[in-house]
Coordinates of C-alpha atoms in Angstrom, one line a residue:
M988 CA -17.5 17.8 -14.9
N989 CA -17.1 17.2 -11.1
K990 CA -14.0 15.0 -11.2
L991 CA -10.8 15.5 -13.1
P992 CA -11.2 13.9 -16.5
T993 CA -9.2 10.8 -17.2
T994 CA -7.4 10.5 -20.6
L995 CA -7.0 7.2 -22.4
L996 CA -4.2 7.3 -25.0
I997 CA -4.5 4.6 -27.7
Y998 CA -1.4 3.5 -29.4
P999 CA -1.9 1.0 -32.3
D1000 CA 1.5 -0.5 -32.3
F1001 CA 1.3 -3.0 -35.1
L1002 CA 1.3 -3.2 -38.9
E1003 CA -1.0 -4.8 -41.4
E1004 CA 1.3 -7.8 -41.8
D1005 CA 1.4 -8.6 -38.1
K1006 CA -2.0 -7.4 -36.9
S1007 CA -3.0 -11.0 -35.9
N1008 CA 0.2 -11.8 -34.0
K1009 CA -0.7 -11.7 -30.3
N1010 CA 2.8 -12.7 -29.1
K1011 CA 4.7 -9.6 -30.4
L1012 CA 6.4 -7.1 -28.1
G1013 CA 5.6 -3.4 -28.1
N1014 CA 7.6 -0.2 -28.7
Y1015 CA 8.2 2.9 -26.7
S1016 CA 6.6 6.2 -27.9
E1017 CA 8.4 9.3 -26.7
G1018 CA 5.5 11.5 -27.8
L1019 CA 2.9 9.7 -25.7
A1020 CA 5.3 9.5 -22.7
S1021 CA 5.8 13.3 -22.9
I1022 CA 2.1 14.1 -23.1
S1023 CA 1.5 11.8 -20.1
A1024 CA 4.2 13.5 -18.1
V1025 CA 2.7 17.0 -18.7
L1026 CA -0.8 15.8 -17.9
K1027 CA 0.2 14.0 -14.7
Q1028 CA 2.3 17.0 -13.6
A1029 CA -1.0 18.9 -13.7
G1030 CA -2.8 16.3 -11.6
Y1031 CA -4.6 14.4 -14.3
D1032 CA -4.8 10.6 -14.6
V1033 CA -3.5 9.1 -17.9
K1034 CA -3.9 5.5 -19.1
L1035 CA -2.5 3.7 -22.1
Y1036 CA -4.1 1.2 -24.3
H1037 CA -1.0 -0.2 -26.0
M1038 CA -2.4 -2.2 -28.8
L1039 CA 0.0 -4.9 -30.0
Y1040 CA -2.5 -6.6 -32.4
M1041 CA -5.9 -5.9 -34.1
P1042 CA -8.8 -6.7 -31.7
D1043 CA -12.3 -7.4 -32.9
K1044 CA -15.0 -5.0 -32.0
K1045 CA -16.2 -6.9 -28.9
E1046 CA -12.7 -7.1 -27.4
F1047 CA -11.9 -3.5 -28.2
L1048 CA -15.1 -2.0 -26.6
K1049 CA -14.6 -4.3 -23.5
K1050 CA -11.2 -2.9 -23.0
I1051 CA -12.3 0.7 -23.4
R1052 CA -15.0 0.2 -20.8
E1053 CA -12.5 -1.3 -18.4
F1054 CA -10.3 1.7 -18.7
D1055 CA -13.2 3.9 -17.5
C1056 CA -12.0 7.0 -19.3
D1057 CA -13.5 10.4 -20.0
V1058 CA -11.7 11.3 -23.2
I1059 CA -9.7 9.3 -25.7
G1060 CA -6.7 10.3 -27.9
F1061 CA -5.3 8.2 -30.8
S1062 CA -1.7 8.3 -31.8
A1063 CA -1.7 8.2 -35.6
R1064 CA 1.0 7.2 -38.0
T1065 CA -0.1 7.1 -41.6
T1066 CA -0.2 3.3 -41.9
A1067 CA -2.3 3.1 -38.8
I1068 CA -5.1 5.2 -40.2
P1069 CA -7.1 2.2 -41.6
F1070 CA -7.2 0.7 -38.1
I1071 CA -8.0 3.9 -36.4
T1072 CA -10.9 4.5 -38.8
E1073 CA -12.4 1.2 -37.7
F1074 CA -11.8 1.9 -34.0
A1075 CA -13.3 5.4 -34.1
G1076 CA -16.4 4.0 -35.9
W1077 CA -16.9 1.4 -33.2
L1078 CA -16.6 4.1 -30.5
D1079 CA -19.2 6.2 -32.4
D1080 CA -21.5 3.2 -32.5
E1081 CA -21.3 2.2 -28.9
L1082 CA -19.7 5.1 -26.8
P1083 CA -20.6 8.3 -28.7
D1084 CA -20.5 10.4 -25.5
I1085 CA -16.7 10.0 -25.1
P1086 CA -14.9 12.8 -26.9
V1087 CA -12.3 11.3 -29.3
G1088 CA -9.2 13.1 -30.6
I1089 CA -6.4 12.1 -32.9
G1090 CA -2.8 13.4 -33.0
G1091 CA 0.6 12.5 -34.3
Y1092 CA 2.4 12.9 -37.6
H1093 CA -0.4 12.0 -39.9
A1094 CA -2.9 14.3 -38.1
T1095 CA -0.5 17.2 -38.3
L1096 CA 0.0 16.8 -42.0
V1097 CA -3.7 16.3 -43.0
P1098 CA -5.9 17.4 -40.1
D1099 CA -9.0 18.0 -42.1
E1100 CA -8.8 14.5 -43.6
C1101 CA -8.6 13.1 -40.1
L1102 CA -11.6 15.1 -39.0
Q1103 CA -13.7 13.5 -41.7
L1104 CA -13.3 10.1 -40.0
R1105 CA -16.5 9.1 -38.3
G1106 CA -16.1 9.2 -34.6
I1107 CA -13.3 11.7 -34.5
D1108 CA -14.2 14.9 -32.8
M1109 CA -10.9 16.8 -32.8
V1110 CA -7.4 16.8 -34.2
I1111 CA -4.3 18.0 -32.5
V1112 CA -1.9 19.7 -34.9
G1113 CA 1.7 19.7 -33.9
E1114 CA 3.0 19.2 -30.4
G1115 CA 0.2 17.8 -28.2
E1116 CA 1.2 18.3 -24.6
Y1117 CA -0.2 21.7 -23.8
P1118 CA -3.1 21.8 -26.2
W1119 CA -4.4 18.5 -24.6
L1120 CA -3.8 20.0 -21.2
D1121 CA -5.8 23.1 -22.1
Y1122 CA -8.6 20.9 -23.4
L1123 CA -8.7 18.9 -20.2
N1124 CA -8.8 22.1 -18.1
S1125 CA -11.8 23.2 -20.1
L1126 CA -13.6 19.9 -19.4
R1127 CA -12.7 20.3 -15.7
D1128 CA -14.1 23.8 -15.7
G1129 CA -17.2 22.9 -17.6
T1130 CA -16.5 25.2 -20.5
S1131 CA -15.6 22.6 -23.2
R1132 CA -13.8 25.3 -25.2
T1133 CA -13.4 25.0 -28.9
D1134 CA -11.0 27.9 -29.3
I1135 CA -7.9 26.0 -28.1
E1136 CA -4.8 26.7 -30.1
S1137 CA -3.4 23.7 -32.0
I1138 CA -6.8 21.8 -31.8
N1139 CA -9.3 21.7 -34.6
F1140 CA -12.8 20.7 -33.7
K1141 CA -15.6 19.1 -35.6
Q1142 CA -19.1 20.5 -34.9
S1143 CA -22.3 18.4 -34.7
D1144 CA -23.2 19.7 -38.2
G1145 CA -19.9 18.5 -39.6
S1146 CA -18.3 21.9 -39.9
I1147 CA -14.8 22.4 -38.7
I1148 CA -13.4 25.0 -36.3
H1149 CA -9.8 25.8 -37.3
N1150 CA -7.7 27.2 -34.6
P1151 CA -4.1 28.7 -35.0
V1152 CA -1.2 26.5 -34.1
R1153 CA 0.7 27.6 -31.0
P1154 CA 4.4 28.1 -31.2
L1155 CA 6.5 24.9 -30.7
I1156 CA 8.2 24.4 -27.4
E1157 CA 11.6 26.0 -27.9
D1158 CA 13.1 25.1 -24.5
L1159 CA 12.9 21.3 -24.1
D1160 CA 14.4 21.7 -20.6
S1161 CA 11.0 23.3 -19.6
L1162 CA 9.3 19.9 -20.2
P1163 CA 9.1 17.3 -17.5
F1164 CA 11.0 14.1 -18.2
P1165 CA 8.9 11.5 -20.2
D1166 CA 6.6 9.3 -18.2
F1167 CA 8.4 6.0 -18.7
D1168 CA 5.9 4.3 -16.3
L1169 CA 3.1 4.8 -18.8
F1170 CA 4.5 1.7 -20.6
D1171 CA 5.1 -1.8 -19.4
Y1172 CA 8.7 -0.9 -19.9
A1173 CA 10.4 -4.1 -18.8
N1174 CA 8.4 -6.0 -21.4
L1175 CA 9.0 -3.7 -24.4
D1176 CA 10.7 -5.1 -27.5
R1177 CA 14.0 -3.2 -26.9
S1178 CA 13.9 -4.0 -23.1
K1179 CA 14.1 -7.7 -23.9
N1180 CA 17.3 -6.8 -25.6
F1181 CA 18.4 -4.8 -22.4
T1182 CA 18.2 -1.7 -24.5
A1183 CA 16.4 1.6 -23.9
M1184 CA 15.2 3.9 -26.7
V1185 CA 15.9 7.6 -25.9
M1186 CA 15.2 10.9 -27.6
L1187 CA 17.1 14.0 -26.4
S1188 CA 15.8 16.3 -29.2
R1189 CA 12.9 17.2 -31.5
G1190 CA 12.8 18.1 -35.1
C1191 CA 15.4 18.2 -37.8
L1192 CA 17.4 21.0 -39.5
F1193 CA 17.2 19.4 -43.0
S1194 CA 14.5 19.2 -45.6
C1195 CA 14.8 15.8 -47.2
T1196 CA 11.8 15.6 -49.6
Y1197 CA 10.6 12.1 -48.6
C1198 CA 10.4 13.0 -44.9
G1199 CA 7.6 14.7 -43.1
N1200 CA 10.0 17.0 -41.2
S1201 CA 10.2 19.2 -44.2
Q1202 CA 6.5 20.0 -43.8
F1203 CA 6.1 19.6 -40.0
R1204 CA 8.2 22.7 -39.3
N1205 CA 6.0 24.8 -41.6
V1206 CA 3.0 24.2 -39.2
Y1207 CA 4.6 26.4 -36.5
P1208 CA 4.8 30.2 -36.4
N1209 CA 8.4 29.8 -35.0
K1210 CA 9.5 27.2 -37.5
K1211 CA 13.1 28.4 -37.4
K1212 CA 13.4 26.8 -34.0
Y1213 CA 12.2 23.4 -35.2
A1214 CA 15.4 21.4 -34.4
R1215 CA 15.9 21.5 -30.6
F1216 CA 17.9 19.5 -28.0
R1217 CA 17.6 19.3 -24.3
S1218 CA 20.7 20.9 -22.8
P1219 CA 23.6 18.5 -22.3
E1220 CA 23.1 18.6 -18.5
K1221 CA 19.4 17.9 -18.6
S1222 CA 20.0 15.1 -21.2
I1223 CA 22.4 13.4 -18.7
E1224 CA 19.9 13.9 -15.9
L1225 CA 17.2 12.2 -18.0
L1226 CA 19.5 9.3 -18.7
L1227 CA 20.4 8.9 -15.1
L1228 CA 16.7 8.8 -14.2
L1229 CA 16.0 6.2 -16.8
L1230 CA 18.9 3.9 -15.6
K1231 CA 17.8 4.3 -12.0
K1232 CA 14.3 3.2 -12.8
F1233 CA 15.4 0.4 -15.1
P1234 CA 18.8 -0.9 -13.9
F1235 CA 18.6 -3.9 -16.3
I1236 CA 19.4 -1.5 -19.2
K1237 CA 22.8 -2.2 -20.7
Y1238 CA 22.6 -0.3 -24.1
L1239 CA 21.1 2.9 -25.2
E1240 CA 19.5 3.6 -28.6
F1241 CA 19.3 7.3 -29.4
R1242 CA 16.5 7.8 -31.8
D1243 CA 17.1 11.6 -32.4
A1244 CA 16.7 12.5 -36.1
I1245 CA 20.4 13.4 -36.3
F1246 CA 22.5 13.0 -33.2
N1247 CA 25.3 15.3 -34.6
T1248 CA 23.0 18.1 -35.7
Y1249 CA 24.7 20.8 -33.6
E1250 CA 28.4 20.6 -33.2
D1251 CA 28.5 22.7 -30.0
W1252 CA 25.9 20.5 -28.3
F1253 CA 27.7 17.3 -29.4
Y1254 CA 31.1 18.3 -28.0
E1255 CA 29.5 19.4 -24.7
F1256 CA 27.3 16.3 -24.3
M1257 CA 29.8 13.6 -25.2
P1258 CA 32.4 14.2 -22.4
L1259 CA 29.5 14.3 -19.9
Y1260 CA 28.2 11.0 -21.3
I1261 CA 31.6 9.4 -21.1
E1262 CA 32.0 10.5 -17.5
K1263 CA 28.5 9.8 -16.1
I1264 CA 26.9 7.2 -18.3
G1265 CA 29.4 5.2 -20.4
L1266 CA 27.0 2.6 -21.7
P1267 CA 27.3 1.3 -25.3
F1268 CA 25.0 3.1 -27.7
N1269 CA 23.9 3.5 -31.2
C1270 CA 22.5 6.7 -32.9
N1271 CA 21.4 8.3 -36.2
L1272 CA 24.0 10.5 -38.0
R1273 CA 24.3 12.4 -41.3
F1274 CA 27.2 12.0 -43.7
D1275 CA 27.8 15.6 -44.8
I1276 CA 28.1 17.1 -41.3
L1277 CA 30.4 14.3 -39.9
T1278 CA 34.1 14.8 -39.2
E1279 CA 36.7 12.2 -38.3
E1280 CA 37.0 14.0 -34.9
M1281 CA 33.3 13.3 -34.3
V1282 CA 33.7 9.7 -35.2
K1283 CA 36.6 9.3 -32.8
M1284 CA 34.6 10.9 -30.0
L1285 CA 31.6 8.6 -30.7
K1286 CA 33.9 5.6 -30.4
D1287 CA 35.4 7.0 -27.1
G1288 CA 31.9 7.4 -25.8
G1289 CA 30.9 3.8 -26.4
C1290 CA 29.2 4.0 -29.8
Y1291 CA 29.1 0.5 -31.3
M1292 CA 26.8 1.1 -34.2
I1293 CA 25.5 4.1 -36.2
D1294 CA 22.5 4.4 -38.5
I1295 CA 23.0 6.7 -41.4
G1296 CA 20.9 7.7 -44.4
L1297 CA 22.5 6.9 -47.8
E1298 CA 19.1 6.7 -49.6
N1299 CA 20.2 6.7 -53.2
G1300 CA 23.6 6.1 -54.8
N1301 CA 23.4 8.6 -57.7
E1302 CA 24.6 12.1 -56.7
E1303 CA 22.6 13.9 -59.4
F1304 CA 19.3 12.1 -58.6
R1305 CA 19.9 12.4 -54.9
T1306 CA 20.3 16.2 -55.1
K1307 CA 17.5 16.8 -57.5
Y1308 CA 14.8 14.6 -56.0
L1309 CA 15.8 14.1 -52.4
H1310 CA 17.5 17.5 -51.6
R1311 CA 20.5 15.6 -50.2
S1312 CA 23.6 17.4 -51.6
M1313 CA 26.3 15.2 -50.4
K1314 CA 29.2 13.7 -52.4
N1315 CA 29.8 10.0 -52.8
E1316 CA 33.5 10.6 -52.2
H1317 CA 32.9 12.1 -48.8
M1318 CA 30.5 9.2 -47.9
I1319 CA 33.2 6.7 -48.8
N1320 CA 35.7 8.6 -46.6
V1321 CA 33.2 8.6 -43.7
A1322 CA 32.7 4.9 -44.0
K1323 CA 36.5 4.4 -43.8
W1324 CA 36.5 6.4 -40.5
F1325 CA 33.9 4.1 -39.1
K1326 CA 35.9 1.1 -40.2
Q1327 CA 39.1 2.6 -38.7
H1328 CA 37.4 3.2 -35.4
K1329 CA 35.5 -0.2 -35.5
I1330 CA 32.0 1.2 -35.4
T1331 CA 29.4 -0.9 -37.1
T1332 CA 27.7 1.0 -39.9
L1333 CA 24.1 0.6 -41.0
T1334 CA 22.8 2.5 -44.0
Y1335 CA 19.2 3.3 -44.8
N1336 CA 18.3 3.2 -48.5
I1337 CA 15.2 3.8 -50.5
V1338 CA 14.1 2.0 -53.7
G1339 CA 11.1 2.8 -55.9
L1340 CA 11.5 6.6 -55.7
P1341 CA 9.6 8.8 -58.2
H1342 CA 11.4 8.8 -61.5
E1343 CA 13.8 6.1 -60.3
T1344 CA 14.8 3.1 -62.5
L1345 CA 16.2 -0.4 -61.8
E1346 CA 19.6 0.9 -63.0
L1347 CA 19.5 3.8 -60.5
S1348 CA 18.7 1.4 -57.7
L1349 CA 21.7 -0.6 -58.8
E1350 CA 23.8 2.5 -58.2
T1351 CA 22.6 2.6 -54.7
V1352 CA 23.6 -1.1 -54.2
K1353 CA 27.0 -0.4 -55.7
L1354 CA 27.6 2.6 -53.4
N1355 CA 26.8 0.5 -50.4
A1356 CA 29.3 -2.1 -51.7
K1357 CA 32.0 0.6 -52.2
L1358 CA 31.4 1.9 -48.7
D1359 CA 31.8 -1.7 -47.4
V1360 CA 29.2 -1.1 -44.7
D1361 CA 28.2 -3.7 -42.2
K1362 CA 24.5 -3.7 -42.5
V1363 CA 22.1 -2.4 -45.1
I1364 CA 18.4 -1.6 -44.8
P1365 CA 16.4 -1.2 -48.0
N1366 CA 13.1 0.6 -47.7
I1367 CA 10.5 0.9 -50.4
F1368 CA 9.4 4.5 -51.0
Y1369 CA 6.1 5.5 -49.3
P1370 CA 4.5 8.8 -50.4
Y1371 CA 3.7 10.3 -47.0
P1372 CA 1.0 12.9 -47.3
M1373 CA 2.0 16.5 -47.9
T1374 CA 5.7 15.7 -48.4
I1375 CA 7.6 17.2 -51.3
L1376 CA 8.3 13.8 -52.9
E1377 CA 4.6 12.8 -52.6
R1378 CA 3.8 15.9 -54.6
T1379 CA 6.5 14.9 -57.1
A1380 CA 5.0 11.5 -57.4
R1381 CA 1.5 12.9 -58.1
E1382 CA 2.8 15.4 -60.6
G1383 CA 4.6 12.5 -62.4
G1384 CA 1.3 10.5 -62.5
F1385 CA 2.8 7.7 -60.4
I1386 CA 0.1 7.7 -57.8
P1387 CA -3.2 6.2 -59.1
E1388 CA -6.5 7.8 -58.3
S1389 CA -7.8 7.3 -54.8
G1390 CA -8.8 3.8 -54.0
T1391 CA -6.9 1.9 -56.7
V1392 CA -3.9 1.0 -54.5
D1393 CA -4.3 -0.7 -51.1
P1394 CA -2.7 1.6 -48.4
N1395 CA -0.9 -1.4 -47.1
D1396 CA 0.5 -2.3 -50.5
P1397 CA 4.3 -2.2 -50.1
V1398 CA 4.7 -0.5 -53.5
Q1399 CA 2.5 2.6 -53.7
L1400 CA 3.8 4.0 -57.0
R1401 CA 3.0 2.7 -60.5
M1402 CA 5.8 3.6 -62.8
S1403 CA 6.2 2.2 -66.3
Q1404 CA 10.0 2.6 -66.2
Y1405 CA 10.2 0.7 -62.9
P1406 CA 7.4 -1.9 -62.5
K1407 CA 6.2 -3.1 -59.1
Y1408 CA 7.9 -6.5 -59.1
D1409 CA 11.2 -5.0 -60.2
I1410 CA 11.0 -2.7 -57.1
L1411 CA 10.1 -5.7 -54.9
Y1412 CA 13.0 -7.7 -56.4
M1413 CA 15.4 -5.0 -55.6
A1414 CA 14.2 -4.4 -52.1
Y1415 CA 14.3 -8.1 -51.1
N1416 CA 17.6 -8.9 -52.8
F1417 CA 19.3 -5.7 -51.9
N1418 CA 21.7 -7.2 -49.3
K1419 CA 22.5 -10.1 -51.5
L1420 CA 23.4 -7.8 -54.4
V1421 CA 25.6 -5.6 -52.1
R1422 CA 27.6 -8.7 -51.1
Q1423 CA 28.0 -9.7 -54.8
Y1424 CA 29.3 -6.3 -55.9
R1425 CA 31.5 -6.1 -52.8
R1426 CA 33.2 -9.3 -53.9
I1427 CA 33.6 -7.9 -57.4
Y1428 CA 35.2 -4.7 -56.2
A1429 CA 37.8 -6.7 -54.2
L1430 CA 39.1 -8.1 -57.5
P1431 CA 41.9 -6.5 -59.6
E1432 CA 40.6 -3.4 -61.4
A1433 CA 40.4 -4.8 -65.0
Q1434 CA 38.8 -8.0 -63.8
S1435 CA 36.4 -6.1 -61.5
K1436 CA 35.1 -3.9 -64.3
K1437 CA 34.3 -6.9 -66.5
A1438 CA 32.6 -8.7 -63.7
E1439 CA 30.6 -5.6 -62.8
A1440 CA 29.4 -5.1 -66.3
K1441 CA 28.4 -8.7 -66.6
L1442 CA 26.4 -8.7 -63.4
D1443 CA 24.7 -5.4 -64.5
R1444 CA 23.6 -7.0 -67.7
K1445 CA 22.3 -10.1 -66.0
I1446 CA 20.2 -8.2 -63.4
T1447 CA 18.7 -5.7 -65.8
A1448 CA 18.0 -8.2 -68.6
K1449 CA 14.4 -8.2 -69.7
N1450 CA 14.0 -12.0 -69.2
Y1451 CA 15.7 -12.1 -65.8
P1452 CA 13.2 -13.8 -63.3
R1453 CA 13.0 -10.9 -60.9
K1454 CA 9.4 -11.7 -59.8
F1455 CA 10.3 -15.2 -58.9
L1456 CA 13.5 -14.2 -57.1
Y1457 CA 11.5 -11.6 -55.1
K1458 CA 9.1 -14.2 -53.9
S1459 CA 11.7 -16.7 -52.8
A1460 CA 13.7 -13.9 -51.1
K1461 CA 10.6 -12.7 -49.3
L1462 CA 9.9 -16.2 -47.9
K1463 CA 13.4 -16.6 -46.7
E1464 CA 13.4 -13.2 -45.0
A1465 CA 10.0 -14.0 -43.3
M1466 CA 11.5 -17.2 -41.8
F1467 CA 14.6 -15.4 -40.6
V1468 CA 12.6 -12.6 -39.0
K1469 CA 10.2 -15.0 -37.3
A1470 CA 13.2 -17.0 -35.9
K1471 CA 14.8 -13.8 -34.6
K1472 CA 11.7 -12.6 -32.9
L1473 CA 11.2 -16.0 -31.3
L1474 CA 14.7 -16.1 -30.0
K1475 CA 14.4 -12.5 -28.5
R1476 CA 11.1 -13.5 -26.8
L1477 CA 12.1 -16.9 -25.5
S1478 CA 15.8 -16.4 -24.7
P1479 CA 16.7 -12.7 -24.5
K1480 CA 20.1 -13.5 -22.8
L1481 CA 21.1 -15.7 -25.8
F1482 CA 20.0 -12.9 -28.1
V1483 CA 22.2 -10.4 -26.3
F1484 CA 25.1 -12.9 -26.2
L1485 CA 24.9 -13.2 -30.0
K1486 CA 24.6 -9.4 -30.3
N1487 CA 27.7 -9.0 -28.1
R1488 CA 29.6 -11.6 -30.1
T1489 CA 28.8 -9.7 -33.3
M1490 CA 30.0 -6.5 -31.7
K1491 CA 33.3 -8.1 -30.7
E1492 CA 33.8 -9.5 -34.2
V1493 CA 33.5 -5.9 -35.5
K1494 CA 36.0 -4.7 -33.0

């Protein structure tokens, strides 16, 4: 190849339910921005096809030709695989000479499955920056190597060349800063809210069974180094660069798996942040490694909201099936610290877990009510490939044979003790139920116990109209989400005003 090959990164940034919405705003991807930074540092041109909706074949191929690229890489989350399957097939039909690769979480977990897709020539397993750079160098040199670490190749006869996975990048300071300019940054979803998404780390120390991190680390030969942070000094340097490029940013959203993973890093970073940045921020934390001193420092640093995984309210179930050995009593104390320091608390919860029941989900509702958290996010369990809990679901017979459940069905498991519409009822009425139990727990103890038992019986009664209540709650939520997105798009300043007002009410 005479000229340096140009890479086109394709980012399907939409879900099945909004694939036809052409007015939505996009999201930032740290992984793609990092890959682009490494490639551009080496002199290569990188372009991004940021797909915000599902195009038809004609539109898709027209866009690909306009990008005039030499090699294509798809970023694949599990729920995007049906779309990527279609796109790769179209490329195979019309532009078969362009090499096509796929990377990301799904590709790392099930690389051979991804290589079976028509039109996919290679799969990047694990971190993609330097494998992709090596591949481009081989195209530049005319060698077209197939022995590149961390890339598996499909041969013309369908056979697969498996290459070893290279060690993960232990020193994140050795990486260039992400290529923010790869995106139309000012028009991203968070940007319209004057917020920047930032990641200062990679990986996670813990092995929650529903999360791919428990399997991602096993891909690497140096898996003990899986959870890594940029140094506090480099982290501040990155933030200063971001704010210089985009001075409209007023809030930061740290999307690191667990912001308080390493105590030493936390206590070095926060004083620097307070001194040099000082913007309001939110972050992800973990109950069992939090102290009241940490909460106070977060508040001093401008933390206005935290996201934290509660997941399930039953200690025994949570330990056995989720590998989250944290005590409800400590979680309640942590919530009190957040209340004391006036930090909004948002919990993540999962319903429809393998072996779960409606009664167990109610325990999750009740724990949220006892914590008296400000916001609650209920998620329906999705059995991500190769995770421990996906295997548990299969062993329990809860995942039907391939093809019997739509991959975009919100409920993937079929459990006789917890039917589909009971799970949907719980997910869509979760917040309402938390409010109801919270009011009950505010009553005098004797009255509270009677009211709690009465509501328990009502919700779990065989003839209770859970299916109807799910459908009505879903319609109401859809209308609210649509109105919120419209407000953010048409009047971002009003959206931020209302957000600030909410923050002041919490304070």
